[in-house]
Amino acid sequence: IFTITSNPIMAFYSPLSRVWELIVGSLWACIVLYKPEFIKRFHINTLNFLSVIGLLLIVLATIFLDNKSKFPGWYALLPTVGALFLIIANERSSINQNFLSNSVMVWIGIISYPLYLWHWTLLSFGQVISASTLTSFYKVILIIVSVGLAYLTHRYWENLLRYKGKKVTVLLIALMGLIGYQGWSAYVRDGLDFRHKKILDLQGGRPAQTDKGCLIKFQQYDPNFCRLSKENKDLDIVLIGDSIAHNSYSGLEVKYEQLGKNLAMVGWPGQEPTIKESDDANYAPVTSQRMNELITGLAQDKNIKTILLTMRQPEINSLIKIQLERTIEYFEKNGKQVIFIYPPPSLSFEPIGCIGMPPIRPLLNAECVQKVQEIDPQYYIGRVELQKLAVALNIPTYDTYSQICDASNCPLRIDGGLLYRDKAYLTVIGSEKVFSKFLE
């Protein structure tokens, strides 16, 4: 109840927050075991009333609780108290005699636990595979399949292993530990990334995060991502920015290699490529300081002629404008040409839906087109503010938007795969296409 708002995941999964549901049943079991005469005091009408109320509470929970309900919380009282009332009513009540004692209901009760495990697993994976667009038809199919699997589990797994002694118990505990380790491993790695990467490699490629030579060259700044065209050559151009810089590097590398220029990309996620003061509201003690040091080092490097800036388009407020202006003027004062690259628009859907993998993953988005009118309005507002700033400072810019979208649509399918690899980031071939006109 107290954690359902602040930490709903813990409230749902933690035994500490759910143990009371088991205690309710345990307390009644103690009464049945040690005070059996207490049960006999209940009149048959009372038992019938309790069974009706209990069934009604469970039905109400089924009808009114959905994915927006703060469950468990107070809502958990509905199924818990409902089940308790049905248990208290015992076999003497009419509902329990005529409905719950029915052979079909008894069979469902027997397979209920494996059914609980199977239906959750199948529906969850169905949502993952369908990118959260699982239709009601497929949900019904998965529930029917889960009933069949629950029966087979009870018939050929539970009955086989339940009474096999300590050796089987030890084996099952070991298997449970192994499965738990696999889950923990996937969690700490933020998923099994190689599976997604394999799909992306077939649909346009995903750029690398770092190059060894680049990390060595910029080791004093300890960057989170770092790319370098040629290790054994002085730098000519450096691209700095937050993680959005990945959208630009692959395409820019191709264009600058045509001129024999050496390009590097350096940055940190969430860190704008600007000089920030320690009392700025968006100053991060570690990464902002490193970005400041990087900008100073690049400005003082006589070999570097051009600095490319790019970043996400949050709300372009007065502070960000001041920081950008401060940074651009500092580079220009040290003889650098500054070019600002407008970021591509973020999509309103995941491009993985444009890739079908029958029969496992259906093709969810055959059109694979981002509607201009469905792009976040804040993106356009930010573009206008950045354009005004670029004009005021008289710096050249490159507009990725015009290379992606026309007046009404942004087609994501290109020769060789997809333009985007997720909502905000381009594939390798997508970057190459978007920056194909960079030097024109």
PDB file of C-alpha atoms in Angstrom, residues 8-263:
ATOM      1  CA  PRO A   8       5.090  -0.297  -8.015  1.00  0.00           C
ATOM      2  CA  ILE A   9       7.456  -2.986  -9.351  1.00  0.00           C
ATOM      3  CA  MET A  10       8.802  -3.758  -5.882  1.00  0.00           C
ATOM      4  CA  ALA A  11       5.291  -3.645  -4.452  1.00  0.00           C
ATOM      5  CA  PHE A  12       4.176  -6.271  -6.976  1.00  0.00           C
ATOM      6  CA  TYR A  13       7.130  -8.667  -6.835  1.00  0.00           C
ATOM      7  CA  SER A  14       8.557  -8.320  -3.329  1.00  0.00           C
ATOM      8  CA  PRO A  15       7.519 -11.097  -0.906  1.00  0.00           C
ATOM      9  CA  LEU A  16       7.601  -8.503   1.879  1.00  0.00           C
ATOM     10  CA  SER A  17       4.762  -6.530   0.305  1.00  0.00           C
ATOM     11  CA  ARG A  18       2.720  -9.604  -0.694  1.00  0.00           C
ATOM     12  CA  VAL A  19       3.205 -11.885   2.310  1.00  0.00           C
ATOM     13  CA  TRP A  20       0.021 -10.635   3.983  1.00  0.00           C
ATOM     14  CA  GLU A  21      -2.012 -12.310   1.228  1.00  0.00           C
ATOM     15  CA  LEU A  22      -0.561 -15.667   2.294  1.00  0.00           C
ATOM     16  CA  ILE A  23      -0.920 -14.848   5.979  1.00  0.00           C
ATOM     17  CA  VAL A  24      -4.669 -14.326   5.547  1.00  0.00           C
ATOM     18  CA  GLY A  25      -5.074 -17.909   4.344  1.00  0.00           C
ATOM     19  CA  SER A  26      -2.590 -19.235   6.898  1.00  0.00           C
ATOM     20  CA  LEU A  27      -4.499 -17.700   9.802  1.00  0.00           C
ATOM     21  CA  TRP A  28      -7.715 -19.353   8.668  1.00  0.00           C
ATOM     22  CA  ALA A  29      -5.873 -22.672   8.278  1.00  0.00           C
ATOM     23  CA  CYS A  30      -4.725 -22.372  11.902  1.00  0.00           C
ATOM     24  CA  ILE A  31      -8.299 -21.779  13.015  1.00  0.00           C
ATOM     25  CA  VAL A  32      -9.494 -24.835  11.072  1.00  0.00           C
ATOM     26  CA  LEU A  33      -6.694 -26.949  12.512  1.00  0.00           C
ATOM     27  CA  TYR A  34      -6.788 -25.864  16.147  1.00  0.00           C
ATOM     28  CA  LYS A  35     -10.341 -24.543  16.614  1.00  0.00           C
ATOM     29  CA  PRO A  36     -12.548 -26.803  14.445  1.00  0.00           C
ATOM     30  CA  GLU A  37     -15.555 -26.191  16.696  1.00  0.00           C
ATOM     31  CA  PHE A  38     -15.471 -22.515  15.698  1.00  0.00           C
ATOM     32  CA  ILE A  39     -16.434 -23.389  12.115  1.00  0.00           C
ATOM     33  CA  LYS A  40     -19.473 -25.367  13.215  1.00  0.00           C
ATOM     34  CA  ARG A  41     -21.021 -22.231  14.719  1.00  0.00           C
ATOM     35  CA  PHE A  42     -21.632 -20.745  11.246  1.00  0.00           C
ATOM     36  CA  HIS A  43     -25.239 -21.103  10.090  1.00  0.00           C
ATOM     37  CA  ILE A  44     -25.725 -22.383   6.528  1.00  0.00           C
ATOM     38  CA  ASN A  45     -27.226 -19.038   5.507  1.00  0.00           C
ATOM     39  CA  THR A  46     -24.098 -17.264   6.741  1.00  0.00           C
ATOM     40  CA  LEU A  47     -21.905 -19.616   4.723  1.00  0.00           C
ATOM     41  CA  ASN A  48     -23.998 -19.068   1.603  1.00  0.00           C
ATOM     42  CA  PHE A  49     -23.800 -15.309   2.110  1.00  0.00           C
ATOM     43  CA  LEU A  50     -20.001 -15.452   2.484  1.00  0.00           C
ATOM     44  CA  SER A  51     -19.636 -17.565  -0.649  1.00  0.00           C
ATOM     45  CA  VAL A  52     -21.763 -15.157  -2.704  1.00  0.00           C
ATOM     46  CA  ILE A  53     -19.813 -12.127  -1.463  1.00  0.00           C
ATOM     47  CA  GLY A  54     -16.519 -13.941  -2.043  1.00  0.00           C
ATOM     48  CA  LEU A  55     -17.388 -14.855  -5.624  1.00  0.00           C
ATOM     49  CA  LEU A  56     -18.679 -11.321  -6.247  1.00  0.00           C
ATOM     50  CA  LEU A  57     -15.412  -9.763  -5.022  1.00  0.00           C
ATOM     51  CA  ILE A  58     -13.383 -11.959  -7.374  1.00  0.00           C
ATOM     52  CA  VAL A  59     -15.667 -11.147 -10.311  1.00  0.00           C
ATOM     53  CA  LEU A  60     -15.407  -7.415  -9.535  1.00  0.00           C
ATOM     54  CA  ALA A  61     -11.611  -7.681  -9.501  1.00  0.00           C
ATOM     55  CA  THR A  62     -11.701  -9.434 -12.878  1.00  0.00           C
ATOM     56  CA  ILE A  63     -13.954  -6.786 -14.419  1.00  0.00           C
ATOM     57  CA  PHE A  64     -12.565  -3.552 -13.014  1.00  0.00           C
ATOM     58  CA  LEU A  65      -8.825  -4.117 -12.556  1.00  0.00           C
ATOM     59  CA  ASP A  66      -6.652  -3.355 -15.580  1.00  0.00           C
ATOM     60  CA  ASN A  67      -3.077  -2.319 -16.408  1.00  0.00           C
ATOM     61  CA  LYS A  68      -3.744   1.184 -15.047  1.00  0.00           C
ATOM     62  CA  SER A  69      -4.867  -0.037 -11.613  1.00  0.00           C
ATOM     63  CA  LYS A  70      -2.442   0.443  -8.735  1.00  0.00           C
ATOM     64  CA  PHE A  71      -2.171  -3.236  -7.912  1.00  0.00           C
ATOM     65  CA  PRO A  72      -1.557  -4.786  -5.396  1.00  0.00           C
ATOM     66  CA  GLY A  73      -2.297  -1.853  -3.059  1.00  0.00           C
ATOM     67  CA  TRP A  74      -5.833  -1.717  -1.680  1.00  0.00           C
ATOM     68  CA  TYR A  75      -7.121  -3.455  -4.809  1.00  0.00           C
ATOM     69  CA  ALA A  76      -5.481  -6.696  -3.662  1.00  0.00           C
ATOM     70  CA  LEU A  77      -8.169  -6.955  -0.999  1.00  0.00           C
ATOM     71  CA  LEU A  78     -10.758  -7.837  -3.654  1.00  0.00           C
ATOM     72  CA  PRO A  79      -9.356 -11.236  -4.779  1.00  0.00           C
ATOM     73  CA  THR A  80      -7.728 -11.990  -1.409  1.00  0.00           C
ATOM     74  CA  VAL A  81     -10.806 -11.433   0.744  1.00  0.00           C
ATOM     75  CA  GLY A  82     -12.967 -13.022  -1.960  1.00  0.00           C
ATOM     76  CA  ALA A  83     -10.882 -16.200  -1.881  1.00  0.00           C
ATOM     77  CA  LEU A  84     -10.897 -16.192   1.936  1.00  0.00           C
ATOM     78  CA  PHE A  85     -14.706 -15.981   2.066  1.00  0.00           C
ATOM     79  CA  LEU A  86     -15.052 -18.887  -0.381  1.00  0.00           C
ATOM     80  CA  ILE A  87     -12.668 -20.976   1.732  1.00  0.00           C
ATOM     81  CA  ILE A  88     -14.535 -20.116   4.936  1.00  0.00           C
ATOM     82  CA  ALA A  89     -17.827 -21.094   3.271  1.00  0.00           C
ATOM     83  CA  ASN A  90     -16.359 -24.621   2.784  1.00  0.00           C
ATOM     84  CA  GLU A  91     -18.197 -27.489   1.164  1.00  0.00           C
ATOM     85  CA  ARG A  92     -21.486 -26.745   2.948  1.00  0.00           C
ATOM     86  CA  SER A  93     -22.295 -23.602   0.921  1.00  0.00           C
ATOM     87  CA  SER A  94     -24.407 -23.884  -2.224  1.00  0.00           C
ATOM     88  CA  ILE A  95     -21.885 -22.187  -4.525  1.00  0.00           C
ATOM     89  CA  ASN A  96     -19.077 -24.441  -3.380  1.00  0.00           C
ATOM     90  CA  GLN A  97     -21.236 -27.559  -3.676  1.00  0.00           C
ATOM     91  CA  ASN A  98     -22.775 -26.830  -7.058  1.00  0.00           C
ATOM     92  CA  PHE A  99     -20.204 -24.647  -8.814  1.00  0.00           C
ATOM     93  CA  LEU A 100     -16.702 -24.977  -7.408  1.00  0.00           C
ATOM     94  CA  SER A 101     -17.115 -28.744  -6.894  1.00  0.00           C
ATOM     95  CA  ASN A 102     -17.972 -29.185 -10.563  1.00  0.00           C
ATOM     96  CA  SER A 103     -15.494 -31.512 -12.287  1.00  0.00           C
ATOM     97  CA  VAL A 104     -14.441 -28.796 -14.756  1.00  0.00           C
ATOM     98  CA  MET A 105     -13.710 -26.311 -11.953  1.00  0.00           C
ATOM     99  CA  VAL A 106     -11.838 -28.986  -9.999  1.00  0.00           C
ATOM    100  CA  TRP A 107      -9.712 -29.732 -13.080  1.00  0.00           C
ATOM    101  CA  ILE A 108      -8.942 -26.022 -13.513  1.00  0.00           C
ATOM    102  CA  GLY A 109      -7.973 -25.877  -9.846  1.00  0.00           C
ATOM    103  CA  ILE A 110      -5.597 -28.818 -10.288  1.00  0.00           C
ATOM    104  CA  ILE A 111      -3.751 -27.149 -13.179  1.00  0.00           C
ATOM    105  CA  SER A 112      -4.121 -23.616 -11.779  1.00  0.00           C
ATOM    106  CA  TYR A 113      -0.514 -23.079 -10.700  1.00  0.00           C
ATOM    107  CA  PRO A 114       1.174 -24.197 -13.948  1.00  0.00           C
ATOM    108  CA  LEU A 115      -1.595 -22.307 -15.779  1.00  0.00           C
ATOM    109  CA  TYR A 116      -0.642 -19.179 -13.833  1.00  0.00           C
ATOM    110  CA  LEU A 117       3.013 -19.636 -14.824  1.00  0.00           C
ATOM    111  CA  TRP A 118       2.378 -20.461 -18.481  1.00  0.00           C
ATOM    112  CA  HIS A 119      -0.213 -17.778 -19.282  1.00  0.00           C
ATOM    113  CA  TRP A 120       1.973 -15.007 -17.852  1.00  0.00           C
ATOM    114  CA  THR A 121       5.024 -16.182 -19.773  1.00  0.00           C
ATOM    115  CA  LEU A 122       3.246 -16.600 -23.107  1.00  0.00           C
ATOM    116  CA  LEU A 123       1.378 -13.298 -22.915  1.00  0.00           C
ATOM    117  CA  SER A 124       4.529 -11.426 -21.872  1.00  0.00           C
ATOM    118  CA  PHE A 125       6.589 -12.821 -24.731  1.00  0.00           C
ATOM    119  CA  GLY A 126       3.676 -12.206 -27.066  1.00  0.00           C
ATOM    120  CA  GLN A 127       3.757  -8.541 -26.106  1.00  0.00           C
ATOM    121  CA  VAL A 128       7.534  -8.401 -26.621  1.00  0.00           C
ATOM    122  CA  ILE A 129       7.441 -10.102 -30.008  1.00  0.00           C
ATOM    123  CA  SER A 130       4.544  -7.973 -31.232  1.00  0.00           C
ATOM    124  CA  ALA A 131       6.087  -4.734 -29.908  1.00  0.00           C
ATOM    125  CA  SER A 132       3.143  -4.333 -27.482  1.00  0.00           C
ATOM    126  CA  THR A 133       0.513  -4.629 -30.229  1.00  0.00           C
ATOM    127  CA  LEU A 134      -0.774  -8.119 -29.383  1.00  0.00           C
ATOM    128  CA  THR A 135      -4.386  -8.373 -30.567  1.00  0.00           C
ATOM    129  CA  SER A 136      -7.254  -9.882 -28.564  1.00  0.00           C
ATOM    130  CA  PHE A 137      -7.423 -12.808 -31.001  1.00  0.00           C
ATOM    131  CA  TYR A 138      -3.817 -13.793 -30.335  1.00  0.00           C
ATOM    132  CA  LYS A 139      -4.287 -13.297 -26.590  1.00  0.00           C
ATOM    133  CA  VAL A 140      -7.148 -15.825 -26.636  1.00  0.00           C
ATOM    134  CA  ILE A 141      -5.014 -18.250 -28.666  1.00  0.00           C
ATOM    135  CA  LEU A 142      -2.138 -17.914 -26.184  1.00  0.00           C
ATOM    136  CA  ILE A 143      -4.458 -18.505 -23.226  1.00  0.00           C
ATOM    137  CA  ILE A 144      -5.803 -21.684 -24.871  1.00  0.00           C
ATOM    138  CA  VAL A 145      -2.230 -22.832 -25.517  1.00  0.00           C
ATOM    139  CA  SER A 146      -1.306 -22.065 -21.899  1.00  0.00           C
ATOM    140  CA  VAL A 147      -4.178 -24.281 -20.678  1.00  0.00           C
ATOM    141  CA  GLY A 148      -2.845 -27.168 -22.762  1.00  0.00           C
ATOM    142  CA  LEU A 149       0.719 -26.624 -21.547  1.00  0.00           C
ATOM    143  CA  ALA A 150      -0.488 -26.347 -17.946  1.00  0.00           C
ATOM    144  CA  TYR A 151      -2.194 -29.756 -18.225  1.00  0.00           C
ATOM    145  CA  LEU A 152       0.920 -31.347 -19.732  1.00  0.00           C
ATOM    146  CA  THR A 153       3.077 -29.754 -17.025  1.00  0.00           C
ATOM    147  CA  HIS A 154       0.861 -31.146 -14.279  1.00  0.00           C
ATOM    148  CA  ARG A 155       0.531 -34.557 -15.908  1.00  0.00           C
ATOM    149  CA  TYR A 156       4.124 -35.193 -16.961  1.00  0.00           C
ATOM    150  CA  TRP A 157       6.184 -32.887 -14.751  1.00  0.00           C
ATOM    151  CA  GLU A 158       4.523 -32.249 -11.398  1.00  0.00           C
ATOM    152  CA  ASN A 159       3.284 -35.809 -10.897  1.00  0.00           C
ATOM    153  CA  LEU A 160       6.618 -37.191 -12.090  1.00  0.00           C
ATOM    154  CA  LEU A 161       8.844 -35.134  -9.794  1.00  0.00           C
ATOM    155  CA  ARG A 162       6.766 -34.232  -6.758  1.00  0.00           C
ATOM    156  CA  TYR A 163       7.503 -37.380  -4.746  1.00  0.00           C
ATOM    157  CA  LYS A 164      10.962 -38.345  -6.045  1.00  0.00           C
ATOM    158  CA  GLY A 165      12.966 -37.524  -2.925  1.00  0.00           C
ATOM    159  CA  LYS A 166      15.882 -35.261  -2.048  1.00  0.00           C
ATOM    160  CA  LYS A 167      17.984 -35.827  -5.175  1.00  0.00           C
ATOM    161  CA  VAL A 168      15.309 -34.406  -7.431  1.00  0.00           C
ATOM    162  CA  THR A 169      14.769 -31.546  -4.976  1.00  0.00           C
ATOM    163  CA  VAL A 170      18.471 -30.653  -5.093  1.00  0.00           C
ATOM    164  CA  LEU A 171      18.451 -30.855  -8.900  1.00  0.00           C
ATOM    165  CA  LEU A 172      15.413 -28.581  -9.138  1.00  0.00           C
ATOM    166  CA  ILE A 173      16.992 -26.057  -6.767  1.00  0.00           C
ATOM    167  CA  ALA A 174      20.153 -26.064  -8.893  1.00  0.00           C
ATOM    168  CA  LEU A 175      18.127 -25.532 -12.074  1.00  0.00           C
ATOM    169  CA  MET A 176      16.209 -22.723 -10.398  1.00  0.00           C
ATOM    170  CA  GLY A 177      19.504 -21.092  -9.435  1.00  0.00           C
ATOM    171  CA  LEU A 178      20.795 -21.424 -13.002  1.00  0.00           C
ATOM    172  CA  ILE A 179      17.648 -19.859 -14.447  1.00  0.00           C
ATOM    173  CA  GLY A 180      17.848 -17.089 -11.856  1.00  0.00           C
ATOM    174  CA  TYR A 181      21.459 -16.416 -12.831  1.00  0.00           C
ATOM    175  CA  GLN A 182      20.487 -16.173 -16.500  1.00  0.00           C
ATOM    176  CA  GLY A 183      17.798 -13.647 -15.617  1.00  0.00           C
ATOM    177  CA  TRP A 184      20.220 -11.618 -13.502  1.00  0.00           C
ATOM    178  CA  SER A 185      22.815 -11.709 -16.291  1.00  0.00           C
ATOM    179  CA  ALA A 186      20.313 -10.413 -18.844  1.00  0.00           C
ATOM    180  CA  TYR A 187      19.242  -7.689 -16.413  1.00  0.00           C
ATOM    181  CA  VAL A 188      22.733  -6.337 -15.648  1.00  0.00           C
ATOM    182  CA  ARG A 189      23.563  -6.349 -19.382  1.00  0.00           C
ATOM    183  CA  ASP A 190      20.333  -4.473 -20.139  1.00  0.00           C
ATOM    184  CA  GLY A 191      19.076  -7.385 -22.238  1.00  0.00           C
ATOM    185  CA  LEU A 192      20.812  -9.787 -24.602  1.00  0.00           C
ATOM    186  CA  ASP A 193      22.032  -7.078 -26.923  1.00  0.00           C
ATOM    187  CA  PHE A 194      23.573  -9.419 -29.503  1.00  0.00           C
ATOM    188  CA  ARG A 195      20.101 -10.569 -30.642  1.00  0.00           C
ATOM    189  CA  HIS A 196      18.956  -7.042 -31.453  1.00  0.00           C
ATOM    190  CA  LYS A 197      22.327  -6.232 -33.012  1.00  0.00           C
ATOM    191  CA  LYS A 198      22.095  -9.205 -35.369  1.00  0.00           C
ATOM    192  CA  ILE A 199      18.747  -7.962 -36.672  1.00  0.00           C
ATOM    193  CA  LEU A 200      20.113  -4.442 -37.092  1.00  0.00           C
ATOM    194  CA  ASP A 201      23.207  -5.684 -38.914  1.00  0.00           C
ATOM    195  CA  LEU A 202      20.879  -7.133 -41.535  1.00  0.00           C
ATOM    196  CA  GLN A 203      18.833  -3.927 -41.760  1.00  0.00           C
ATOM    197  CA  GLY A 204      21.492  -1.256 -42.131  1.00  0.00           C
ATOM    198  CA  GLY A 205      23.933  -1.830 -39.305  1.00  0.00           C
ATOM    199  CA  ARG A 206      24.561  -0.287 -35.914  1.00  0.00           C
ATOM    200  CA  PRO A 207      27.673   1.863 -35.410  1.00  0.00           C
ATOM    201  CA  ALA A 208      30.334   0.948 -32.891  1.00  0.00           C
ATOM    202  CA  GLN A 209      30.552   2.851 -29.616  1.00  0.00           C
ATOM    203  CA  THR A 210      34.324   3.145 -29.458  1.00  0.00           C
ATOM    204  CA  ASP A 211      37.566   2.639 -31.375  1.00  0.00           C
ATOM    205  CA  LYS A 212      40.627   1.551 -29.413  1.00  0.00           C
ATOM    206  CA  GLY A 213      42.848   4.127 -31.094  1.00  0.00           C
ATOM    207  CA  CYS A 214      40.380   6.897 -30.290  1.00  0.00           C
ATOM    208  CA  LEU A 215      40.200   5.942 -26.606  1.00  0.00           C
ATOM    209  CA  ILE A 216      43.988   6.090 -26.439  1.00  0.00           C
ATOM    210  CA  LYS A 217      44.123   9.457 -28.186  1.00  0.00           C
ATOM    211  CA  PHE A 218      41.501  11.003 -25.893  1.00  0.00           C
ATOM    212  CA  GLN A 219      42.221   8.976 -22.751  1.00  0.00           C
ATOM    213  CA  GLN A 220      42.806  12.077 -20.612  1.00  0.00           C
ATOM    214  CA  TYR A 221      39.101  12.957 -21.016  1.00  0.00           C
ATOM    215  CA  ASP A 222      37.775   9.428 -20.382  1.00  0.00           C
ATOM    216  CA  PRO A 223      34.976   9.680 -22.990  1.00  0.00           C
ATOM    217  CA  ASN A 224      32.009   7.319 -22.981  1.00  0.00           C
ATOM    218  CA  PHE A 225      32.023   6.997 -26.776  1.00  0.00           C
ATOM    219  CA  CYS A 226      34.911   7.718 -29.117  1.00  0.00           C
ATOM    220  CA  ARG A 227      35.418   7.064 -32.841  1.00  0.00           C
ATOM    221  CA  LEU A 228      38.416   7.817 -35.070  1.00  0.00           C
ATOM    222  CA  SER A 229      38.870   7.488 -38.837  1.00  0.00           C
ATOM    223  CA  LYS A 230      42.676   7.114 -38.953  1.00  0.00           C
ATOM    224  CA  GLU A 231      44.827   6.335 -35.918  1.00  0.00           C
ATOM    225  CA  ASN A 232      48.207   7.359 -37.324  1.00  0.00           C
ATOM    226  CA  LYS A 233      47.274  10.777 -38.649  1.00  0.00           C
ATOM    227  CA  ASP A 234      46.699  14.191 -37.098  1.00  0.00           C
ATOM    228  CA  LEU A 235      43.100  15.194 -36.577  1.00  0.00           C
ATOM    229  CA  ASP A 236      41.455  17.641 -38.960  1.00  0.00           C
ATOM    230  CA  ILE A 237      37.830  17.603 -37.794  1.00  0.00           C
ATOM    231  CA  VAL A 238      36.211  16.641 -34.473  1.00  0.00           C
ATOM    232  CA  LEU A 239      32.524  15.955 -33.894  1.00  0.00           C
ATOM    233  CA  ILE A 240      31.432  16.496 -30.292  1.00  0.00           C
ATOM    234  CA  GLY A 241      28.008  16.058 -28.739  1.00  0.00           C
ATOM    235  CA  ASP A 242      25.770  13.827 -26.695  1.00  0.00           C
ATOM    236  CA  SER A 243      24.827  10.329 -27.900  1.00  0.00           C
ATOM    237  CA  ILE A 244      22.971  11.832 -30.881  1.00  0.00           C
ATOM    238  CA  ALA A 245      26.421  12.367 -32.413  1.00  0.00           C
ATOM    239  CA  HIS A 246      26.329   8.677 -33.404  1.00  0.00           C
ATOM    240  CA  ASN A 247      23.756   9.630 -36.040  1.00  0.00           C
ATOM    241  CA  SER A 248      26.313  11.805 -37.812  1.00  0.00           C
ATOM    242  CA  TYR A 249      29.615   9.951 -37.562  1.00  0.00           C
ATOM    243  CA  SER A 250      29.176   7.123 -40.094  1.00  0.00           C
ATOM    244  CA  GLY A 251      27.987   9.444 -42.852  1.00  0.00           C
ATOM    245  CA  LEU A 252      30.539  12.158 -42.080  1.00  0.00           C
ATOM    246  CA  GLU A 253      33.394   9.654 -42.030  1.00  0.00           C
ATOM    247  CA  VAL A 254      32.607   8.626 -45.616  1.00  0.00           C
ATOM    248  CA  LYS A 255      32.440  12.234 -46.821  1.00  0.00           C
ATOM    249  CA  TYR A 256      35.633  13.389 -45.124  1.00  0.00           C
ATOM    250  CA  GLU A 257      37.579  10.326 -46.265  1.00  0.00           C
ATOM    251  CA  GLN A 258      36.853  11.461 -49.821  1.00  0.00           C
ATOM    252  CA  LEU A 259      38.786  14.636 -48.973  1.00  0.00           C
ATOM    253  CA  GLY A 260      41.552  12.799 -47.143  1.00  0.00           C
ATOM    254  CA  LYS A 261      40.519  14.368 -43.827  1.00  0.00           C
ATOM    255  CA  ASN A 262      40.762  12.644 -40.460  1.00  0.00           C
ATOM    256  CA  LEU A 263      37.573  12.752 -38.355  1.00  0.00           C
TER     257      LEU A 263
END
